[in-house]
């Protein structure tokens, strides 16, 4: 079956930076609903459109086509007194950003009584290479299409 709108596509993938260093590799297959539902990056979807199970490719994405450009307004320094005891570098916190939306912030640095947080995705601002292998293609169910994502194993669970 060809990858087309409203197919459930199962992939294995590896993400590398511009130097070829592996940043992430799928342990479990990733399944997404193909056809403009926003479940994977648009350029990856375009590269896979019309392909079959077994297809392999490498797709280079610029930051704006992947996790976006870095947004320095998402870097904040907050008094340590506003954090619970035990805050550590590398920890993650959920909070409202200056834009009012919920963001995940990473604790980047603790210096004295100040904590520096970064709300950017860890891969924001990076050019990335995705190596993908299509391991399965099937028709999506009516419920998956209505919900805009794949259900079941390696997909979304309600």
XYZ file of C-alpha atoms in Angstrom:
158
model
C 0.000 0.000 0.000
C 1.224 3.495 -0.850
C 1.543 6.240 1.734
C -1.330 8.605 1.024
C -3.770 10.827 2.917
C -5.432 8.926 5.772
C -2.902 6.120 5.989
C -1.248 5.105 9.258
C 2.514 5.028 8.680
C 4.915 3.167 10.964
C 8.549 4.348 10.949
C 11.869 3.709 12.557
C 14.024 6.826 12.653
C 17.321 8.318 13.688
C 17.969 12.039 14.211
C 21.486 13.421 13.711
C 22.941 16.915 13.909
C 24.914 18.669 11.153
C 28.131 16.903 12.225
C 26.495 13.462 11.958
C 26.286 12.915 15.726
C 23.209 10.830 16.620
C 20.869 12.839 18.859
C 17.955 10.424 19.046
C 17.072 7.004 17.719
C 13.696 5.290 17.936
C 13.599 2.348 20.323
C 9.969 1.706 19.462
C 8.426 2.378 16.062
C 6.683 5.711 15.581
C 3.208 5.652 14.017
C 1.577 8.759 12.569
C -1.519 9.640 10.552
C -0.387 10.848 7.139
C -2.116 13.676 5.310
C -1.509 17.064 6.862
C -2.615 16.344 10.437
C 0.558 17.830 11.930
C 1.712 14.539 13.435
C 5.192 14.803 11.917
C 7.197 17.522 10.195
C 5.731 18.646 6.858
C 8.947 17.986 4.896
C 9.141 14.431 6.248
C 5.530 13.858 5.239
C 6.236 15.261 1.765
C 9.271 12.980 1.351
C 7.217 9.903 2.313
C 4.097 10.704 0.267
C 3.472 7.987 -2.329
C 6.156 5.646 -0.955
C 5.767 2.000 0.095
C 6.657 -0.164 3.079
C 10.442 -0.710 3.131
C 11.236 2.767 1.768
C 14.307 4.378 3.364
C 15.483 7.958 3.039
C 17.476 10.753 4.658
C 15.806 14.138 5.030
C 17.745 17.256 5.985
C 15.684 19.845 7.831
C 16.641 23.414 8.609
C 15.664 24.635 12.099
C 12.516 26.398 10.854
C 11.335 23.104 9.289
C 11.991 21.074 12.448
C 11.824 22.327 16.045
C 11.989 26.008 15.106
C 14.485 28.777 15.639
C 15.605 29.549 19.171
C 13.406 32.115 20.886
C 15.447 34.034 23.439
C 12.247 35.338 25.038
C 11.786 31.768 26.340
C 15.005 32.084 28.384
C 14.215 33.450 31.819
C 16.027 33.993 35.100
C 13.837 33.483 38.158
C 14.640 33.859 41.884
C 15.485 30.461 43.398
C 13.010 31.223 46.191
C 10.165 30.634 43.683
C 11.186 26.975 43.235
C 10.580 23.972 45.433
C 13.594 22.635 47.351
C 15.769 20.286 45.315
C 15.639 22.137 41.984
C 18.514 20.773 39.853
C 20.212 21.623 36.574
C 18.668 19.507 33.827
C 15.311 19.322 35.585
C 12.097 20.127 33.736
C 9.268 22.356 34.924
C 5.905 23.172 33.368
C 4.906 26.815 33.580
C 3.149 29.541 31.645
C 5.490 31.459 29.354
C 5.314 35.192 28.757
C 2.987 34.395 25.834
C 0.490 32.849 28.290
C 0.839 29.321 26.854
C 2.029 26.329 28.872
C 5.702 25.554 28.194
C 8.173 22.999 29.448
C 11.238 24.768 30.801
C 14.627 23.140 31.375
C 16.737 24.296 34.303
C 19.951 25.391 32.552
C 21.941 26.991 35.370
C 21.662 27.742 39.082
C 23.881 30.596 40.237
C 23.486 31.820 43.800
C 19.866 32.743 44.323
C 18.980 32.754 40.593
C 17.737 29.933 38.341
C 18.061 30.187 34.546
C 15.288 28.432 32.604
C 15.045 27.719 28.875
C 11.635 27.068 27.307
C 13.025 26.225 23.864
C 12.892 22.639 22.618
C 16.372 21.116 23.141
C 16.740 20.754 19.351
C 15.479 24.266 18.504
C 17.870 26.191 16.290
C 19.545 23.046 14.960
C 19.691 21.728 11.431
C 18.794 18.043 11.656
C 19.087 14.943 9.492
C 16.313 12.378 9.829
C 17.024 8.863 8.578
C 13.708 7.032 8.288
C 12.584 3.553 7.306
C 8.916 2.846 6.606
C 8.071 -0.434 8.322
C 4.296 -0.514 7.728
C 1.503 1.337 5.924
C -2.195 0.669 6.510
C -5.507 2.443 6.022
C -6.402 4.542 9.059
C -9.688 3.800 10.805
C -12.590 6.257 10.634
C -12.051 6.989 14.350
C -8.342 7.750 13.809
C -9.196 10.101 10.937
C -11.888 11.815 13.043
C -9.436 12.257 15.930
C -6.535 13.294 13.662
C -4.060 10.744 15.057
C -3.324 7.013 15.158
C -4.624 4.903 18.055
C -3.287 1.697 19.567
C 0.218 0.359 19.954
C 2.848 3.104 19.374
C 0.031 5.559 18.634
C -2.218 7.686 20.847
C -4.087 6.170 23.795
C -7.258 7.754 25.155
